[in-house]
Amino acid sequence: MKLGIKNKMIIMFTLLISIPLIVLGISAYKRSLNIIDGDLKELASSTMNGIEISIDNYLNGYSESIDMMSNNIDVKSIVDKPEYKEFMMPMFKDFIDSHKDSISIYLALEDKTMYTYPSAEYEDGFDPKQRPWYQNAVETNAISWTEPYIDVHSNKLVVTASVPIYDTNDKFIGVIGIDIDLDTLSKNINKMTIGSNGYPILISPNKLMMSHKKTEKIGKTLDSNELIKALDENKISSSYELEEDGIIKSKYAQFKTMDSTGWIIIGSMYTDDIYNRANDVLNKSLIIGVLSLLGAVFIAYIFSNYINKQIKSIVGYTQNIKSGDLTVKSSIKTGDEFEDLADTFDGTVIH
């Protein structure tokens, strides 16, 4: 099929507009993916920094309290003066009453004597010196934090802060510990989001989940072998897949280890968040591109009609000359090359 100049010009203008638009659209999409990916990763990093500060502030309150109690004269003198118990236990009670997340506080002496509030029964042969909270305090000779565990009395996921106790002569006499319920800390962390659907996870050095938006996972081992492997390899981030509600989700995670406790904050995001945001940019670009293309085609149509009209006028003029009418005169007054062409033809005939 023979194409006229009009159609050729419309096709040419369409290609001249659409090809750059397509190239720019693809470039903009890839660029937006990189920008959004970077923004979300930066958001995850800043969120985890905020979580670390929040956790540190939360735990510092307990650290300061247990440090203060370790220096209390009633506690330091309890071995030589057991009667000081009547002053020490009310202090323990006041602490528990004023700290809603504290479950119990206890002092374990070297002879295995236990002073506990609220009062608790211990099994025969119970040896506090074999407990991690006791051993950690002795080993570090400072305030220490245990791995989270299920408390045998409250059946809650707890951590214990403990510190060694010395008498007034700086002789080691035992360890004081506080069991802290992680429920409030977990709820506060779960209020935070990363991107549209991402969320933070707090795990212990042994990969036990201390907080998770799905509460049934709290107290269980991290549920991704890919993340566990990445953490064991000391990576700072990892892509991974996880089944959620029967669907395999593609995800990305960043890691941050807390200096104070060794706990690990994971910022988990869905890769769909990145693509969904980029698709929004792409869709807007497509709308603008389509409107621009339609405008270009309309302009090309108007312009090609103009060109086509002038060409047809010249063709009609020359056909008159061809038929022997040498008196015809061109009426083209366009002020451009079409008028120059018509004037040239006028100069070849006799008027």
Tab-separated table of C-alpha atoms in Angstrom, residues 1-299:
chain	number	residue	atom	x	y	z
A	1	MET	CA	0.000	0.000	0.000
A	2	LYS	CA	1.328	3.389	-1.011
A	3	LEU	CA	1.622	5.879	1.832
A	4	GLY	CA	1.125	9.538	1.151
A	5	ILE	CA	3.303	12.288	2.536
A	6	LYS	CA	0.626	13.093	5.096
A	7	ASN	CA	0.671	9.594	6.602
A	8	LYS	CA	4.443	9.405	6.385
A	9	MET	CA	4.781	12.641	8.316
A	10	ILE	CA	2.338	11.465	10.996
A	11	ILE	CA	4.327	8.221	11.369
A	12	MET	CA	7.605	10.142	11.460
A	13	PHE	CA	6.394	12.568	14.137
A	14	THR	CA	4.921	9.708	16.152
A	15	LEU	CA	8.213	7.814	16.097
A	16	LEU	CA	10.228	10.923	16.886
A	17	ILE	CA	8.095	11.504	19.983
A	18	SER	CA	7.397	7.941	21.127
A	19	ILE	CA	10.963	6.554	20.925
A	20	PRO	CA	12.470	9.216	23.246
A	21	LEU	CA	9.457	8.874	25.551
A	22	ILE	CA	9.953	5.114	25.794
A	23	VAL	CA	13.682	5.494	26.456
A	24	LEU	CA	13.068	8.198	29.046
A	25	GLY	CA	10.287	6.138	30.642
A	26	ILE	CA	12.517	3.061	31.032
A	27	SER	CA	15.363	5.190	32.383
A	28	ALA	CA	13.037	6.974	34.810
A	29	TYR	CA	11.613	3.644	36.017
A	30	LYS	CA	15.055	2.168	36.674
A	31	ARG	CA	16.193	5.385	38.296
A	32	SER	CA	13.106	5.495	40.520
A	33	LEU	CA	13.709	1.870	41.550
A	34	ASN	CA	17.216	2.760	42.692
A	35	ILE	CA	16.065	5.919	44.467
A	36	ILE	CA	13.150	4.218	46.240
A	37	ASP	CA	15.333	1.239	47.142
A	38	GLY	CA	17.906	3.598	48.632
A	39	ASP	CA	15.251	5.626	50.463
A	40	LEU	CA	13.677	2.523	52.015
A	41	LYS	CA	17.067	1.177	53.100
A	42	GLU	CA	17.926	4.542	54.619
A	43	LEU	CA	14.526	4.572	56.317
A	44	ALA	CA	15.159	1.077	57.690
A	45	SER	CA	18.551	2.160	59.006
A	46	SER	CA	17.193	5.283	60.704
A	47	THR	CA	14.266	3.292	62.159
A	48	MET	CA	16.639	0.715	63.635
A	49	ASN	CA	18.803	3.473	65.102
A	50	GLY	CA	15.684	4.913	66.711
A	51	ILE	CA	14.699	1.489	68.057
A	52	GLU	CA	18.169	0.991	69.530
A	53	ILE	CA	17.986	4.345	71.314
A	54	SER	CA	14.490	3.522	72.579
A	55	ILE	CA	15.561	0.093	73.891
A	56	ASP	CA	18.695	1.517	75.490
A	57	ASN	CA	16.658	4.193	77.247
A	58	TYR	CA	14.188	1.557	78.417
A	59	LEU	CA	16.890	-0.765	79.743
A	60	ASN	CA	18.965	2.040	81.239
A	61	GLY	CA	16.153	2.693	83.697
A	62	TYR	CA	16.537	-0.840	85.015
A	63	SER	CA	20.328	-0.702	84.891
A	64	GLU	CA	20.379	2.430	87.014
A	65	SER	CA	17.895	0.962	89.495
A	66	ILE	CA	19.725	-2.331	89.954
A	67	ASP	CA	23.036	-0.510	90.252
A	68	MET	CA	21.540	1.709	92.953
A	69	MET	CA	20.219	-1.317	94.855
A	70	SER	CA	23.568	-3.074	94.621
A	71	ASN	CA	25.048	-0.175	96.577
A	72	ASN	CA	22.287	-0.061	99.183
A	73	ILE	CA	23.663	-0.581	102.676
A	74	ASP	CA	20.933	-3.059	103.603
A	75	VAL	CA	21.853	-5.247	100.628
A	76	LYS	CA	25.607	-4.964	101.149
A	77	SER	CA	25.277	-5.877	104.845
A	78	ILE	CA	22.770	-8.725	104.529
A	79	VAL	CA	25.344	-11.508	105.160
A	80	ASP	CA	26.650	-10.052	108.417
A	81	LYS	CA	23.309	-8.626	109.458
A	82	PRO	CA	20.460	-10.876	108.271
A	83	GLU	CA	18.037	-8.740	110.301
A	84	TYR	CA	18.410	-6.071	107.609
A	85	LYS	CA	16.029	-8.220	105.577
A	86	GLU	CA	13.128	-6.272	107.087
A	87	PHE	CA	14.449	-3.144	105.353
A	88	MET	CA	15.652	-4.803	102.160
A	89	MET	CA	12.455	-6.640	101.228
A	90	PRO	CA	10.217	-3.523	101.378
A	91	MET	CA	12.718	-1.869	99.050
A	92	PHE	CA	12.335	-4.807	96.650
A	93	LYS	CA	8.556	-4.479	96.895
A	94	ASP	CA	8.651	-0.747	96.172
A	95	PHE	CA	10.741	-1.419	93.093
A	96	ILE	CA	8.363	-4.060	91.720
A	97	ASP	CA	5.333	-1.877	92.448
A	98	SER	CA	6.853	1.113	90.631
A	99	HIS	CA	8.097	-0.801	87.560
A	100	LYS	CA	5.149	-2.455	85.819
A	101	ASP	CA	7.324	-4.631	83.559
A	102	SER	CA	9.406	-6.062	86.397
A	103	ILE	CA	8.254	-9.535	87.415
A	104	SER	CA	10.523	-10.299	90.331
A	105	ILE	CA	13.690	-9.200	92.049
A	106	TYR	CA	15.980	-11.488	93.983
A	107	LEU	CA	19.289	-11.626	95.782
A	108	ALA	CA	21.305	-14.862	95.613
A	109	LEU	CA	24.109	-15.248	98.148
A	110	GLU	CA	27.169	-17.447	97.790
A	111	ASP	CA	25.736	-19.937	100.264
A	112	LYS	CA	22.718	-20.278	97.853
A	113	THR	CA	20.369	-18.352	100.145
A	114	MET	CA	17.649	-16.614	98.099
A	115	TYR	CA	15.792	-13.418	98.992
A	116	THR	CA	12.978	-13.005	96.463
A	117	TYR	CA	10.074	-10.632	95.941
A	118	PRO	CA	7.381	-11.617	95.268
A	119	SER	CA	7.966	-14.678	97.376
A	120	ALA	CA	8.657	-17.796	95.308
A	121	GLU	CA	9.234	-21.476	96.028
A	122	TYR	CA	12.371	-23.093	94.623
A	123	GLU	CA	12.834	-26.766	93.899
A	124	ASP	CA	15.037	-28.853	96.184
A	125	GLY	CA	18.689	-28.515	95.279
A	126	PHE	CA	18.165	-25.233	93.448
A	127	ASP	CA	21.577	-23.652	92.889
A	128	PRO	CA	21.451	-20.023	91.760
A	129	LYS	CA	25.198	-20.106	91.100
A	130	GLN	CA	24.527	-22.343	88.090
A	131	ARG	CA	22.117	-19.876	86.530
A	132	PRO	CA	23.229	-17.723	83.559
A	133	TRP	CA	22.195	-14.485	85.267
A	134	TYR	CA	24.450	-15.300	88.241
A	135	GLN	CA	27.378	-16.474	86.153
A	136	ASN	CA	27.158	-13.530	83.730
A	137	ALA	CA	27.275	-11.012	86.580
A	138	VAL	CA	30.272	-12.743	88.174
A	139	GLU	CA	32.097	-13.095	84.858
A	140	THR	CA	31.594	-9.499	83.677
A	141	ASN	CA	31.751	-7.987	87.174
A	142	ALA	CA	29.180	-5.484	85.940
A	143	ILE	CA	25.538	-5.233	84.975
A	144	SER	CA	24.742	-7.973	82.466
A	145	TRP	CA	21.716	-9.109	80.468
A	146	THR	CA	20.727	-12.702	79.861
A	147	GLU	CA	19.317	-14.313	76.765
A	148	PRO	CA	15.506	-14.190	76.830
A	149	TYR	CA	13.860	-17.239	78.376
A	150	ILE	CA	10.511	-18.460	79.635
A	151	ASP	CA	10.230	-17.728	83.352
A	152	VAL	CA	9.228	-20.833	85.315
A	153	HIS	CA	7.032	-18.858	87.729
A	154	SER	CA	5.243	-16.426	85.361
A	155	ASN	CA	5.498	-18.462	82.126
A	156	LYS	CA	6.404	-15.210	80.329
A	157	LEU	CA	9.293	-14.399	78.014
A	158	VAL	CA	11.709	-12.448	80.180
A	159	VAL	CA	15.266	-11.215	80.386
A	160	THR	CA	17.234	-10.820	83.570
A	161	ALA	CA	19.451	-7.924	84.474
A	162	SER	CA	21.966	-8.881	87.142
A	163	VAL	CA	24.892	-7.310	88.961
A	164	PRO	CA	27.433	-8.595	91.519
A	165	ILE	CA	27.108	-7.497	95.150
A	166	TYR	CA	30.037	-6.634	97.421
A	167	ASP	CA	29.852	-6.013	101.150
A	168	THR	CA	31.162	-2.932	102.892
A	169	ASN	CA	34.657	-4.469	102.809
A	170	ASP	CA	34.469	-5.015	99.022
A	171	LYS	CA	34.093	-8.764	99.460
A	172	PHE	CA	31.896	-10.530	96.894
A	173	ILE	CA	28.767	-11.904	98.571
A	174	GLY	CA	26.329	-12.679	95.752
A	175	VAL	CA	24.285	-11.406	92.806
A	176	ILE	CA	21.095	-9.395	92.589
A	177	GLY	CA	18.813	-9.912	89.598
A	178	ILE	CA	15.631	-8.454	88.120
A	179	ASP	CA	13.314	-10.366	85.767
A	180	ILE	CA	11.769	-8.087	83.158
A	181	ASP	CA	8.730	-8.950	81.064
A	182	LEU	CA	9.445	-8.263	77.377
A	183	ASP	CA	5.802	-7.781	76.443
A	184	THR	CA	5.753	-3.968	76.719
A	185	LEU	CA	9.078	-3.611	74.927
A	186	SER	CA	7.835	-5.871	72.128
A	187	LYS	CA	4.583	-3.929	71.764
A	188	ASN	CA	6.454	-0.625	71.529
A	189	ILE	CA	8.735	-2.005	68.820
A	190	ASN	CA	5.778	-3.466	66.910
A	191	LYS	CA	4.211	-0.009	66.622
A	192	MET	CA	6.974	0.975	64.225
A	193	THR	CA	6.846	0.327	60.481
A	194	ILE	CA	9.354	0.462	57.638
A	195	GLY	CA	7.912	1.627	54.344
A	196	SER	CA	4.328	0.599	53.661
A	197	ASN	CA	4.373	-2.887	55.156
A	198	GLY	CA	7.869	-3.507	56.544
A	199	TYR	CA	8.479	-4.039	60.241
A	200	PRO	CA	11.305	-4.448	62.782
A	201	ILE	CA	12.179	-7.680	64.564
A	202	LEU	CA	14.233	-7.921	67.741
A	203	ILE	CA	16.208	-11.131	68.285
A	204	SER	CA	18.705	-12.353	70.856
A	205	PRO	CA	22.305	-13.332	69.999
A	206	ASN	CA	21.036	-16.933	69.878
A	207	LYS	CA	18.473	-15.959	67.204
A	208	LEU	CA	15.456	-16.128	69.539
A	209	MET	CA	12.710	-13.709	68.513
A	210	MET	CA	12.019	-11.201	71.284
A	211	SER	CA	9.575	-9.078	69.284
A	212	HIS	CA	7.576	-9.708	66.121
A	213	LYS	CA	4.390	-8.294	64.657
A	214	LYS	CA	3.018	-11.843	64.800
A	215	THR	CA	3.027	-12.405	68.540
A	216	GLU	CA	2.850	-16.191	68.206
A	217	LYS	CA	6.431	-16.129	66.916
A	218	ILE	CA	7.826	-14.431	70.014
A	219	GLY	CA	10.041	-16.780	72.000
A	220	LYS	CA	10.752	-18.949	68.957
A	221	THR	CA	13.882	-19.217	66.822
A	222	LEU	CA	14.194	-16.861	63.839
A	223	ASP	CA	12.100	-18.391	61.062
A	224	SER	CA	14.410	-17.824	58.075
A	225	ASN	CA	17.453	-19.984	57.404
A	226	GLU	CA	18.648	-17.369	54.909
A	227	LEU	CA	18.664	-14.681	57.604
A	228	ILE	CA	20.325	-16.989	60.125
A	229	LYS	CA	23.062	-17.758	57.596
A	230	ALA	CA	23.532	-14.072	56.799
A	231	LEU	CA	23.820	-13.234	60.498
A	232	ASP	CA	26.304	-16.055	61.082
A	233	GLU	CA	28.382	-14.632	58.218
A	234	ASN	CA	28.274	-11.169	59.840
A	235	LYS	CA	26.514	-9.602	56.879
A	236	ILE	CA	24.771	-6.263	57.322
A	237	SER	CA	21.846	-7.100	55.028
A	238	SER	CA	20.271	-9.939	53.098
A	239	SER	CA	17.577	-10.693	50.546
A	240	TYR	CA	15.389	-13.654	51.425
A	241	GLU	CA	12.077	-15.367	50.820
A	242	LEU	CA	9.550	-16.262	53.488
A	243	GLU	CA	6.187	-17.998	53.386
A	244	GLU	CA	3.456	-15.824	54.862
A	245	ASP	CA	-0.178	-16.896	54.883
A	246	GLY	CA	0.603	-19.595	52.333
A	247	ILE	CA	2.315	-17.186	49.916
A	248	ILE	CA	6.061	-16.947	49.263
A	249	LYS	CA	7.097	-13.321	49.791
A	250	SER	CA	10.293	-11.760	48.504
A	251	LYS	CA	11.858	-9.647	51.257
A	252	TYR	CA	14.935	-7.647	52.200
A	253	ALA	CA	16.437	-7.218	55.668
A	254	GLN	CA	19.051	-5.045	57.337
A	255	PHE	CA	20.768	-5.927	60.615
A	256	LYS	CA	21.979	-3.872	63.552
A	257	THR	CA	23.624	-5.308	66.660
A	258	MET	CA	23.139	-3.366	69.872
A	259	ASP	CA	26.377	-2.558	71.677
A	260	SER	CA	24.792	-2.635	75.130
A	261	THR	CA	23.144	-6.073	75.030
A	262	GLY	CA	24.240	-7.858	71.849
A	263	TRP	CA	20.598	-8.035	70.771
A	264	ILE	CA	20.026	-7.756	67.027
A	265	ILE	CA	17.498	-5.466	65.381
A	266	ILE	CA	16.271	-6.626	61.970
A	267	GLY	CA	14.584	-4.187	59.621
A	268	SER	CA	12.462	-6.384	57.357
A	269	MET	CA	10.899	-4.981	54.174
A	270	TYR	CA	8.898	-6.357	51.268
A	271	THR	CA	10.482	-5.896	47.845
A	272	ASP	CA	6.926	-5.294	46.583
A	273	ASP	CA	7.043	-1.976	48.450
A	274	ILE	CA	9.887	-0.887	46.197
A	275	TYR	CA	8.220	-2.026	42.980
A	276	ASN	CA	4.802	-0.669	43.947
A	277	ARG	CA	6.240	2.789	44.528
A	278	ALA	CA	8.239	2.613	41.304
A	279	ASN	CA	5.124	1.465	39.450
A	280	ASP	CA	3.303	4.549	40.712
A	281	VAL	CA	6.052	6.660	39.147
A	282	LEU	CA	5.897	4.577	35.973
A	283	ASN	CA	2.112	4.877	35.708
A	284	LYS	CA	2.268	8.640	36.060
A	285	SER	CA	5.038	8.757	33.457
A	286	LEU	CA	2.935	6.612	31.117
A	287	ILE	CA	-0.054	8.929	31.481
A	288	ILE	CA	2.102	11.964	30.743
A	289	GLY	CA	3.765	10.094	27.863
A	290	VAL	CA	0.468	9.016	26.297
A	291	LEU	CA	-0.967	12.534	26.566
A	292	SER	CA	2.228	13.954	25.059
A	293	LEU	CA	2.095	11.404	22.246
A	294	LEU	CA	-1.554	12.168	21.488
A	295	GLY	CA	-0.729	15.878	21.438
A	296	ALA	CA	2.207	15.224	19.122
A	297	VAL	CA	0.053	13.120	16.771
A	298	PHE	CA	-2.580	15.883	16.697
A	299	ILE	CA	0.038	18.515	15.903
